[in-house]
mmCIF file of C-alpha atoms and ligand atoms in Angstrom:
data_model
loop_
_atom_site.group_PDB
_atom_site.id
_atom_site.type_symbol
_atom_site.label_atom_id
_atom_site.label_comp_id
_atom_site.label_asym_id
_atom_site.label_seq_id
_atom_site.Cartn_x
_atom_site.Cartn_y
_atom_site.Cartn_z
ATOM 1 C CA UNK Q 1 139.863 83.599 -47.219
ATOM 2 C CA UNK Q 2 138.209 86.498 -49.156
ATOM 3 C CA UNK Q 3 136.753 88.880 -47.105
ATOM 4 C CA UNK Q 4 133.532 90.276 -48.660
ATOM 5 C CA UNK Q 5 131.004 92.758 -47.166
ATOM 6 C CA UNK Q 6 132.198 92.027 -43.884
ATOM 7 C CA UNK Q 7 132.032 88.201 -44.380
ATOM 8 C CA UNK Q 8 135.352 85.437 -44.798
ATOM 9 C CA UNK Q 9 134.199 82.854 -47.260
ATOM 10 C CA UNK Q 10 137.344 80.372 -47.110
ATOM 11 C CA UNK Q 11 138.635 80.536 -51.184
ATOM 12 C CA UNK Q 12 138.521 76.680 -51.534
ATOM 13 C CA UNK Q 13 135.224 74.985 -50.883
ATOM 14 C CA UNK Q 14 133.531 71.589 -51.997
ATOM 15 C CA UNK Q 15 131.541 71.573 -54.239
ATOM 16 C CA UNK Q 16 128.417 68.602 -54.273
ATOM 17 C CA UNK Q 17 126.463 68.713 -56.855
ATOM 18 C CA UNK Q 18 125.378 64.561 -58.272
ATOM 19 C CA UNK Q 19 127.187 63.574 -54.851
ATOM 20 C CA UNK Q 20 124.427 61.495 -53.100
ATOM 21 C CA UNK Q 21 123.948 59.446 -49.836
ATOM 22 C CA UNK Q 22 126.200 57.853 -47.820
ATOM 23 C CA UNK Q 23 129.315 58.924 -50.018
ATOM 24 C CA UNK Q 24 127.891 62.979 -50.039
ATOM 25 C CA UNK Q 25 127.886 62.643 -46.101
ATOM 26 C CA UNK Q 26 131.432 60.999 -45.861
ATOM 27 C CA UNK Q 27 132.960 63.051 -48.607
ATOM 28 C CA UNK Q 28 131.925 66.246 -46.733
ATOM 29 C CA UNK Q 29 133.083 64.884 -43.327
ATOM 30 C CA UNK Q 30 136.575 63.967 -45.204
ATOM 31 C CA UNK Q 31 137.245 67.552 -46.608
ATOM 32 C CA UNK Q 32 136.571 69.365 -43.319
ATOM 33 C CA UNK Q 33 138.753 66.755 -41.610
ATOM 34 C CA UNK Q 34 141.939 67.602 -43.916
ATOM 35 C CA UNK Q 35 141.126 71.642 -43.653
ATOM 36 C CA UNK Q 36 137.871 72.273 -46.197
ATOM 37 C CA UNK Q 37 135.762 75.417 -44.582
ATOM 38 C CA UNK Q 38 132.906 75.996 -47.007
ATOM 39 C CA UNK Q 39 130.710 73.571 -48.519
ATOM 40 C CA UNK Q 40 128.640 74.153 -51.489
ATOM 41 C CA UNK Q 41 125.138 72.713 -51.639
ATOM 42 C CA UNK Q 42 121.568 73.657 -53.283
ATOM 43 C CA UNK Q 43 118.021 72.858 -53.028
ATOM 44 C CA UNK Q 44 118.095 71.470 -56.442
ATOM 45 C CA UNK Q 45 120.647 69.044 -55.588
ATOM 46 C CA UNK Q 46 118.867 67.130 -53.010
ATOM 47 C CA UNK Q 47 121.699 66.241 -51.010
ATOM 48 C CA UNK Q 48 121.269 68.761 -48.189
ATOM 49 C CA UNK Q 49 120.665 66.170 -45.631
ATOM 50 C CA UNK Q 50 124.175 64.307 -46.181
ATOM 51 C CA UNK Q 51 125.437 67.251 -46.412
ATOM 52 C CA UNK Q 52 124.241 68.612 -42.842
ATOM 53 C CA UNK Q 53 125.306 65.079 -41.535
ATOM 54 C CA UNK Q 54 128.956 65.265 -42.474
ATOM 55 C CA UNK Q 55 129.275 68.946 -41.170
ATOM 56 C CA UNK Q 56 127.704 67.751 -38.125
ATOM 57 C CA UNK Q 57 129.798 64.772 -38.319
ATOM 58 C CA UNK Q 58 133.024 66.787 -38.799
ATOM 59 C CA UNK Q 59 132.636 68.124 -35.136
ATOM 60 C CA UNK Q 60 133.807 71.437 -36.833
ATOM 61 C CA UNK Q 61 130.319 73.080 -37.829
ATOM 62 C CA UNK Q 62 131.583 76.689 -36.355
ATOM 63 C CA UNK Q 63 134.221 77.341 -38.669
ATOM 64 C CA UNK Q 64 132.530 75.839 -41.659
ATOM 65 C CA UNK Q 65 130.857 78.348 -44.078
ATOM 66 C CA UNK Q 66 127.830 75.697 -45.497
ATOM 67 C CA UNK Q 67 125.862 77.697 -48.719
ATOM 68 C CA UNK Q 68 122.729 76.710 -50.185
ATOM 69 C CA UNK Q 69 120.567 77.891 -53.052
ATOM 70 C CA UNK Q 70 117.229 78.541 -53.581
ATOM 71 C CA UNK Q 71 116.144 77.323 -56.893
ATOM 72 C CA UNK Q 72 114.297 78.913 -59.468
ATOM 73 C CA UNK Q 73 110.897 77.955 -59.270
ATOM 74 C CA UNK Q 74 110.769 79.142 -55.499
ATOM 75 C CA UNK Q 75 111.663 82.655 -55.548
ATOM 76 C CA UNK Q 76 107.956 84.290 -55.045
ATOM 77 C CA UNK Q 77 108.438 85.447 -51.446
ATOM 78 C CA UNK Q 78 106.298 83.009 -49.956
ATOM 79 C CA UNK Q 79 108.158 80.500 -51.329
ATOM 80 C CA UNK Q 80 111.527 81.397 -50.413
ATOM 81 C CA UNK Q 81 110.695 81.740 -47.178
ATOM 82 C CA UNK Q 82 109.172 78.136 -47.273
ATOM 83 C CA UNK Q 83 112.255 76.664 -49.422
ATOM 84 C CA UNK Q 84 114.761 78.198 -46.503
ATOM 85 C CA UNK Q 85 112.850 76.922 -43.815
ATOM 86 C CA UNK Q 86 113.268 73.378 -45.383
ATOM 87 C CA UNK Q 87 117.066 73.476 -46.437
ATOM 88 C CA UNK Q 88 117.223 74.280 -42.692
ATOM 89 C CA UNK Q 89 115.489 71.442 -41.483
ATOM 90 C CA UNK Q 90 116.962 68.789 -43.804
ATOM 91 C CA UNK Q 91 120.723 70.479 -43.136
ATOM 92 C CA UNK Q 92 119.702 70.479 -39.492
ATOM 93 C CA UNK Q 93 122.278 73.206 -38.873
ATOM 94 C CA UNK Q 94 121.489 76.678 -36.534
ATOM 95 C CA UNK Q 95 121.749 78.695 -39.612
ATOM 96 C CA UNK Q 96 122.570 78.591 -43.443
ATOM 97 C CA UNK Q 97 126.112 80.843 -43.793
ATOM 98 C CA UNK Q 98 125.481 82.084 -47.334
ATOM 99 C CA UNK Q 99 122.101 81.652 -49.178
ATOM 100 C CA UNK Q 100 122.154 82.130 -52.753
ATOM 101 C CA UNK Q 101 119.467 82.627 -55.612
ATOM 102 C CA UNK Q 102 120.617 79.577 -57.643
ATOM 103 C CA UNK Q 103 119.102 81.342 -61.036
ATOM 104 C CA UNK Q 104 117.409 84.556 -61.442
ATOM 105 C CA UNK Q 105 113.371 83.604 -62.911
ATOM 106 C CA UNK Q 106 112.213 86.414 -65.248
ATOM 107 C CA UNK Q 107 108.463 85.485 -63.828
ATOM 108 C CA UNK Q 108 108.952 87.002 -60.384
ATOM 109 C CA UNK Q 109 110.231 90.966 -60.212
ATOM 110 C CA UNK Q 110 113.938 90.865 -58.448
ATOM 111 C CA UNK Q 111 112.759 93.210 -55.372
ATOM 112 C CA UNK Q 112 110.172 90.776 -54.130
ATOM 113 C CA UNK Q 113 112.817 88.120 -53.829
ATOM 114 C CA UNK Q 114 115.200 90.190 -52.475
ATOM 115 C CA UNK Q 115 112.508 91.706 -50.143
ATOM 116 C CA UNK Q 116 112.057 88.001 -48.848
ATOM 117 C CA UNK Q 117 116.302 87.536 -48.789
ATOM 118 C CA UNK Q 118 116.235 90.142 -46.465
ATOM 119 C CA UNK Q 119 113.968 89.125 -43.769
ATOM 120 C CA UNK Q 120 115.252 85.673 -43.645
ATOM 121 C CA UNK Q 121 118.613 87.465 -42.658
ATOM 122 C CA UNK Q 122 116.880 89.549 -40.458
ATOM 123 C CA UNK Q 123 115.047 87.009 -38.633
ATOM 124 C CA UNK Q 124 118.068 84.774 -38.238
ATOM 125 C CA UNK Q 125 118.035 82.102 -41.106
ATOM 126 C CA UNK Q 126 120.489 83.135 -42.702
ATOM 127 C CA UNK Q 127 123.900 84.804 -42.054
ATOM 128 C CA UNK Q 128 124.664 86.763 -45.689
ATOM 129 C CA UNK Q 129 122.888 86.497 -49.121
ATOM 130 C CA UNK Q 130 124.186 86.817 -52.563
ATOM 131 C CA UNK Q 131 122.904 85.301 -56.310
ATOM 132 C CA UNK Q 132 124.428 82.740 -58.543
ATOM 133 C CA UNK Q 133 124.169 83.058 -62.607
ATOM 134 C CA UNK Q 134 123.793 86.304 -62.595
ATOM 135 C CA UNK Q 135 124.801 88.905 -65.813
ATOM 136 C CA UNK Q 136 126.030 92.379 -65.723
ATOM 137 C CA UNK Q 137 122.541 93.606 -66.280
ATOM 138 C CA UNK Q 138 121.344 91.618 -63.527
ATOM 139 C CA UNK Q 139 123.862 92.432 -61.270
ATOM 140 C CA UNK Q 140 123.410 96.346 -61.862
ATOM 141 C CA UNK Q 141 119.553 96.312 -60.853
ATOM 142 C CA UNK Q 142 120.169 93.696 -57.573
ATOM 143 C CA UNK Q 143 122.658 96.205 -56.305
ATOM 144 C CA UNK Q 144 120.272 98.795 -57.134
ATOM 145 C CA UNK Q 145 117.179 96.858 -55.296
ATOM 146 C CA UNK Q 146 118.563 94.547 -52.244
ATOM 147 C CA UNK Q 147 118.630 96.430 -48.796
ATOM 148 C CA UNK Q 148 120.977 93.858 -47.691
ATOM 149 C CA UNK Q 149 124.807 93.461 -49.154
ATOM 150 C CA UNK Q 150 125.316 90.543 -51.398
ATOM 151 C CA UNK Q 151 128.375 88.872 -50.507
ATOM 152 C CA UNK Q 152 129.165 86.903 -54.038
ATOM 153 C CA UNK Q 153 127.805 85.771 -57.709
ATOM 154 C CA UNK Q 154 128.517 82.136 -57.831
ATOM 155 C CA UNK Q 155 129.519 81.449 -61.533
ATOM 156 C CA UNK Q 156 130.673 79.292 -64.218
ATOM 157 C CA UNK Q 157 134.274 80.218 -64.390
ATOM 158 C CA UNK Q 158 137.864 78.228 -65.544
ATOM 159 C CA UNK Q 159 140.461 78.940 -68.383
ATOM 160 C CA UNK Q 160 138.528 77.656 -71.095
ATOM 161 C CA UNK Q 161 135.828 80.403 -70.591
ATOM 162 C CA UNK Q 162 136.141 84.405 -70.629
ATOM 163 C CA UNK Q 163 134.239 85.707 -67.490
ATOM 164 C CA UNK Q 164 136.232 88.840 -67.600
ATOM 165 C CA UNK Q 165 133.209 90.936 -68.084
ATOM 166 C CA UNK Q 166 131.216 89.522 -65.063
ATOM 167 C CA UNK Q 167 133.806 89.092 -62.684
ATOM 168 C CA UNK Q 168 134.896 93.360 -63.438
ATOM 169 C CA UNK Q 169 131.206 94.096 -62.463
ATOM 170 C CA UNK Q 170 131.655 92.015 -59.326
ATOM 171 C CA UNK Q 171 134.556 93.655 -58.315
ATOM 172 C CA UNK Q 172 132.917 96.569 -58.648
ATOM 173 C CA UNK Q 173 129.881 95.953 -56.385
ATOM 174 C CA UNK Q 174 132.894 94.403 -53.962
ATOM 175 C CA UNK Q 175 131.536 91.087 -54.529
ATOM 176 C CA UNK Q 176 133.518 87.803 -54.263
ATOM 177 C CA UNK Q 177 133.444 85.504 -57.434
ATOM 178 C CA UNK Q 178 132.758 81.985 -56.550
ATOM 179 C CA UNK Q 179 134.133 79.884 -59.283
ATOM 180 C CA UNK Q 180 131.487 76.569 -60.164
ATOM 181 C CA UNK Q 181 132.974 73.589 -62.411
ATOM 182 C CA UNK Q 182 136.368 75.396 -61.367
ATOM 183 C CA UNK Q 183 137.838 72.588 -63.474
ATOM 184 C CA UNK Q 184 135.522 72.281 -66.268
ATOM 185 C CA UNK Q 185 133.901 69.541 -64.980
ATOM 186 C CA UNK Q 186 137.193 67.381 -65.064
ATOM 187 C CA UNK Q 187 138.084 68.963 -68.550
ATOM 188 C CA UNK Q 188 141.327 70.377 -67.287
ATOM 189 C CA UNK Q 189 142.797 67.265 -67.024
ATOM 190 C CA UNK Q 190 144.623 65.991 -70.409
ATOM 191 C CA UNK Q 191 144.755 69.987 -71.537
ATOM 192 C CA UNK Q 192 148.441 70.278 -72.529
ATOM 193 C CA UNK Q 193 149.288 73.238 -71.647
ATOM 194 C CA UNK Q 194 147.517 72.878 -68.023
ATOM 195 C CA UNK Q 195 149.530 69.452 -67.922
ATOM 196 C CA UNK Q 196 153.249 70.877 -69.128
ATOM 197 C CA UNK Q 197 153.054 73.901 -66.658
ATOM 198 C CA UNK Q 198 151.923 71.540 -63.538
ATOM 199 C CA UNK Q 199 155.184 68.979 -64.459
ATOM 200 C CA UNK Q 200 157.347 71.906 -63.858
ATOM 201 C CA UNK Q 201 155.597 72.592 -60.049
ATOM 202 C CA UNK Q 202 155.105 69.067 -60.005
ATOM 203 C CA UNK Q 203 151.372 69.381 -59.768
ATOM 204 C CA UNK Q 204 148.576 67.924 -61.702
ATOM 205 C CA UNK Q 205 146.643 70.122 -64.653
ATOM 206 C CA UNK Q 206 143.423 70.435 -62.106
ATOM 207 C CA UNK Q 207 145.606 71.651 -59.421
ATOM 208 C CA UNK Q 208 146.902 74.358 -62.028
ATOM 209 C CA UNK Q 209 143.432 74.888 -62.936
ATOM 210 C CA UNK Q 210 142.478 75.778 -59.665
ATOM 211 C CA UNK Q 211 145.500 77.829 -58.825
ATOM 212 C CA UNK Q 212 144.774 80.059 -61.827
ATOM 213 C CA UNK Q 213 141.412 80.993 -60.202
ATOM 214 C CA UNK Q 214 142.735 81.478 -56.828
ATOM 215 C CA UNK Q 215 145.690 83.329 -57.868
ATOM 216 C CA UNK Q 216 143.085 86.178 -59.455
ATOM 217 C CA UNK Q 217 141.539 86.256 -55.730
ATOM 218 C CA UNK Q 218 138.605 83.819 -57.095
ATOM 219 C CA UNK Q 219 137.017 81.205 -54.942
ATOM 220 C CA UNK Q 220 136.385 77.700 -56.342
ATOM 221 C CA UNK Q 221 134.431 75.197 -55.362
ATOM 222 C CA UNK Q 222 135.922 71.834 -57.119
ATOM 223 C CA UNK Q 223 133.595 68.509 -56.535
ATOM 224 C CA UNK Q 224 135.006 65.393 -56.490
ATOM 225 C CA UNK Q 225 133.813 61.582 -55.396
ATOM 226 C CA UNK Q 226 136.549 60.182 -54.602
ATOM 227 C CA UNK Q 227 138.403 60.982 -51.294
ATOM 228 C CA UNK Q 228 142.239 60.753 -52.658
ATOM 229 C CA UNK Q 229 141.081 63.870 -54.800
ATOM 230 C CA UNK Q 230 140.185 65.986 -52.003
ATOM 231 C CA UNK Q 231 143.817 66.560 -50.678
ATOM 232 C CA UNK Q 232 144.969 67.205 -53.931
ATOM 233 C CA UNK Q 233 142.078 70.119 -54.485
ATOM 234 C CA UNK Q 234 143.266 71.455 -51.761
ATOM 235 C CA UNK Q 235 147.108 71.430 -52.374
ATOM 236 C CA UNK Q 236 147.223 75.106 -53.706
ATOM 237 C CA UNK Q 237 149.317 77.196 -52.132
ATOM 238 C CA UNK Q 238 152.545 76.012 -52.174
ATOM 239 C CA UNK Q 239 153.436 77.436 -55.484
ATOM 240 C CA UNK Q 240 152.536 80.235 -57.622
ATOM 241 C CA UNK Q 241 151.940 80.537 -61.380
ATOM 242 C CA UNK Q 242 154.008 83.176 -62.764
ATOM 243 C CA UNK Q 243 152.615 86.291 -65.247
ATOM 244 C CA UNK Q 244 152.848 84.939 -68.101
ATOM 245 C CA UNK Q 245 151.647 81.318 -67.327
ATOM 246 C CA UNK Q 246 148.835 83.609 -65.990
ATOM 247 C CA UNK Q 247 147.956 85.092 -69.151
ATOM 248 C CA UNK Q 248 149.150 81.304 -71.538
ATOM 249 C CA UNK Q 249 146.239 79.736 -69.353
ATOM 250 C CA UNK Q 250 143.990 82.706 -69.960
ATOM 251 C CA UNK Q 251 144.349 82.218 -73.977
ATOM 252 C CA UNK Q 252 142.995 78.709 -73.110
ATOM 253 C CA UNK Q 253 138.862 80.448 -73.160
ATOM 254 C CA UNK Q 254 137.109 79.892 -76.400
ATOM 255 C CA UNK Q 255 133.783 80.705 -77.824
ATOM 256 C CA UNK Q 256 131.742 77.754 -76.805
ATOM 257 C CA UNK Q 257 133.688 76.983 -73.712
ATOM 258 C CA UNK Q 258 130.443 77.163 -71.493
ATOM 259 C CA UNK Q 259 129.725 74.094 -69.814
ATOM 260 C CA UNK Q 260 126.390 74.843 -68.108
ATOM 261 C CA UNK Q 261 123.311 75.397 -70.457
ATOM 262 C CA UNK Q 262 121.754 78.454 -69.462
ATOM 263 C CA UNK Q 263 119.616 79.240 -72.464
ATOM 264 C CA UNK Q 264 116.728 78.561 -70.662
ATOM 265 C CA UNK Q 265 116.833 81.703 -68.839
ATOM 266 C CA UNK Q 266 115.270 84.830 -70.953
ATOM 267 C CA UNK Q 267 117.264 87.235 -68.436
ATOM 268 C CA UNK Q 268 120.770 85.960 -69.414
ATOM 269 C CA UNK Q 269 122.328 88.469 -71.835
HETATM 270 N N1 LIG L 301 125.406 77.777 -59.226
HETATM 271 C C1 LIG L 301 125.273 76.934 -60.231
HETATM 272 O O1 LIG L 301 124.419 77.105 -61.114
HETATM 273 C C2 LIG L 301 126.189 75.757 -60.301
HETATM 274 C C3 LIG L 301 126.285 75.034 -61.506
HETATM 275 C C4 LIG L 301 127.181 73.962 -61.537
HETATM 276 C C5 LIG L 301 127.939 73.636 -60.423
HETATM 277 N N2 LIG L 301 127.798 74.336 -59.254
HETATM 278 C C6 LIG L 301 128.584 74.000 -58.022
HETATM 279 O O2 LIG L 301 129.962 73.961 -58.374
HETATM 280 C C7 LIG L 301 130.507 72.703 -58.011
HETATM 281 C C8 LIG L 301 131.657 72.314 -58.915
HETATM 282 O O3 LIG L 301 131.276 72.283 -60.271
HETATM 283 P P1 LIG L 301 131.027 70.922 -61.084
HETATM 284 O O4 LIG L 301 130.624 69.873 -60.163
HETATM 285 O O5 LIG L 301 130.110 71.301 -62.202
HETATM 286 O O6 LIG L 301 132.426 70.615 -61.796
HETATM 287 P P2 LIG L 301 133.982 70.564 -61.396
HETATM 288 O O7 LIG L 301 134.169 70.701 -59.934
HETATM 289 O O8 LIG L 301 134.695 71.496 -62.308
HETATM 290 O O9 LIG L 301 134.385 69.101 -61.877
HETATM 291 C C9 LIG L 301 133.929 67.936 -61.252
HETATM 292 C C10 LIG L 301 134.430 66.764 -62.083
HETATM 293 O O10 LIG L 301 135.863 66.787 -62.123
HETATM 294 C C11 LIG L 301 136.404 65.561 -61.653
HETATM 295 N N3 LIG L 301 137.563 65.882 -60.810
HETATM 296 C C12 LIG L 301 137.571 66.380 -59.554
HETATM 297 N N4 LIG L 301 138.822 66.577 -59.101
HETATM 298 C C13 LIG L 301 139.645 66.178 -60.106
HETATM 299 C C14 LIG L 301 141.052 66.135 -60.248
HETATM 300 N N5 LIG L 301 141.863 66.539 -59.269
HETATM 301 N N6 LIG L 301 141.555 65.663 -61.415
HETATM 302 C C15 LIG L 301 140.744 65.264 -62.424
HETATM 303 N N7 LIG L 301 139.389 65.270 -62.339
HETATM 304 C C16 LIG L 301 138.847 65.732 -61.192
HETATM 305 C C17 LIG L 301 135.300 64.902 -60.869
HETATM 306 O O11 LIG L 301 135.372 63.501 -61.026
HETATM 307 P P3 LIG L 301 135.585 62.515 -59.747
HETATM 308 O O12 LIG L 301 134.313 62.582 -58.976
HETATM 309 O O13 LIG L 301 135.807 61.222 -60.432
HETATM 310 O O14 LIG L 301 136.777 63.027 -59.006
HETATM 311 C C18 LIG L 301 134.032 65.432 -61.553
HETATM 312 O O15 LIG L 301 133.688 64.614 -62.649
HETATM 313 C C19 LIG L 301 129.292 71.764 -58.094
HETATM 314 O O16 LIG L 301 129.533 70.520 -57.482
HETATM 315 C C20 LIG L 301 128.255 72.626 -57.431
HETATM 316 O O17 LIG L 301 128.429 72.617 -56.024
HETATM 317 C C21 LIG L 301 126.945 75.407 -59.201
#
């Protein structure tokens, strides 16, 4: 659990993104059943209804933290309200837990979005807020601007990338860092070094992955299809990587070790 503004958001989550239909419902069912707490969805990946059914499903919706994200194109106030009033109806839940800006849009000023983040809290639709994608710069003005506490920037963040710089500005603004493609999209596995370390706690190279992030206080949010690989995302904490495996894994990041194009966005510096 990492306690943030006042708010627990459990340190291991699933991740759904591509998960779709009947197997997005089950899977999410399946992870809360063997001790998942936070569930990672988004607008944009048009699985919020299976996702609502297997939390519903679960029969454990109170202690699950369930985040969605508002995309892009819908961060004019009037639309964020209307995009949050539709994740709620397809995740037929009482309330999202955590609602995220998925990517800032240079188009629409930061305080106008926030301004509408802020009175969907108020008014009950959401429990805490916080952004995804977001740069130092970034971060600096929506500290400045939102009246409400953002709980967490939800970024790209695993060995083979340095995030050093974002995740010191975080910690500064006492916001959690939620770790996306927390194993580089499956790229962990076959990495030698990830590999040789996890022989010696007999553990797999994702599990070390994962324990690397956790281990610096980061949540991740691993996504998987197949059910056999949810216990083993979860398997975390009965070891613990030592310094200098710490620092061997963090000599893994190289220049071009992003995974998620985000050239698209003029505000990313
Ligand atoms: N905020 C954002 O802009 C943003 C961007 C990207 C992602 N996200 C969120 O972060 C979540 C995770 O990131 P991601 O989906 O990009 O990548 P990821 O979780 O790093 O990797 C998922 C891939 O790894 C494989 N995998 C899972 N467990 C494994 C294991 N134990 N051993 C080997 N391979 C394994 C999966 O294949 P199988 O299905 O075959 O297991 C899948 O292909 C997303 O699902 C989404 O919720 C957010």
């Amino acid at each position: 659990m990492i306690e943030t503004k006042g708010f627990n958001i459990p340190i291991v989550g699933l991740g759904t993104w591509a998960l779709r239909g009947r197997n997005c419902a089950r899977l999410t069912e399946q992870a809360i059943r063997i001790g998942y707490r936070h569930i990672d969805t988004a607008q944009m990946y048009d699985n919020e209804r299976e996702v609502g059914e297997g939390v519903r499903a679960s029969g454990l919706r109170p202690e699950v933290i369930v985040t969605t994200k508002v995309q892009p194109t819908m961060l004019a106030p009037h639309d964020l309200e209307r995009s949050v009033k539709e994740s709620l109806a397809k995740l037929r839940l009482d309330v999202i837990d955590l609602l995220l800006i998925h990517w800032p849009n240079p188009r629409v000023p930061l305080s106008e979005t926030f301004g509408a983040m802020a009175k969907m809290k108020q008014e009950g639709y959401v429990r805490q807020i916080g952004v995804s994608n977001f740069t130092v710069a970034l971060l600096a003005e929506a500290n400045r601007i939102s009246a409400e506490p953002l709980a967490c920037n939800q970024i790209e963040c695993h060995p083979f990338l340095n995030q050093d710089k974002v995740i010191a500005a975080c910690r500064g603004y006492k916001m959690a860092v939620v770790a996306y493609s927390p194993i580089a999209r499956g790229g962990a596995k076959g990495n030698e070094l990830l590999e040789t370390i996890g022989r010696s706690y007999k553990k797999t190279a994702a599990q070390v992955c994962l324990r690397w992030l956790v281990q610096q206080g980061i949540i991740v949010i691993p996504r998987t299809s197949k059910v056999e690989r949810l216990a083993e995302n979860f398997a975390l904490f009965d070891f613990e990587l030592t310094d200098g495996e710490m620092r061997d894994i963090a000599g893994l990041a190289r220049r071009g070790g992003r995974i998620v194009d985000w050239t698209w966005s003029p505000r990313w510096d």
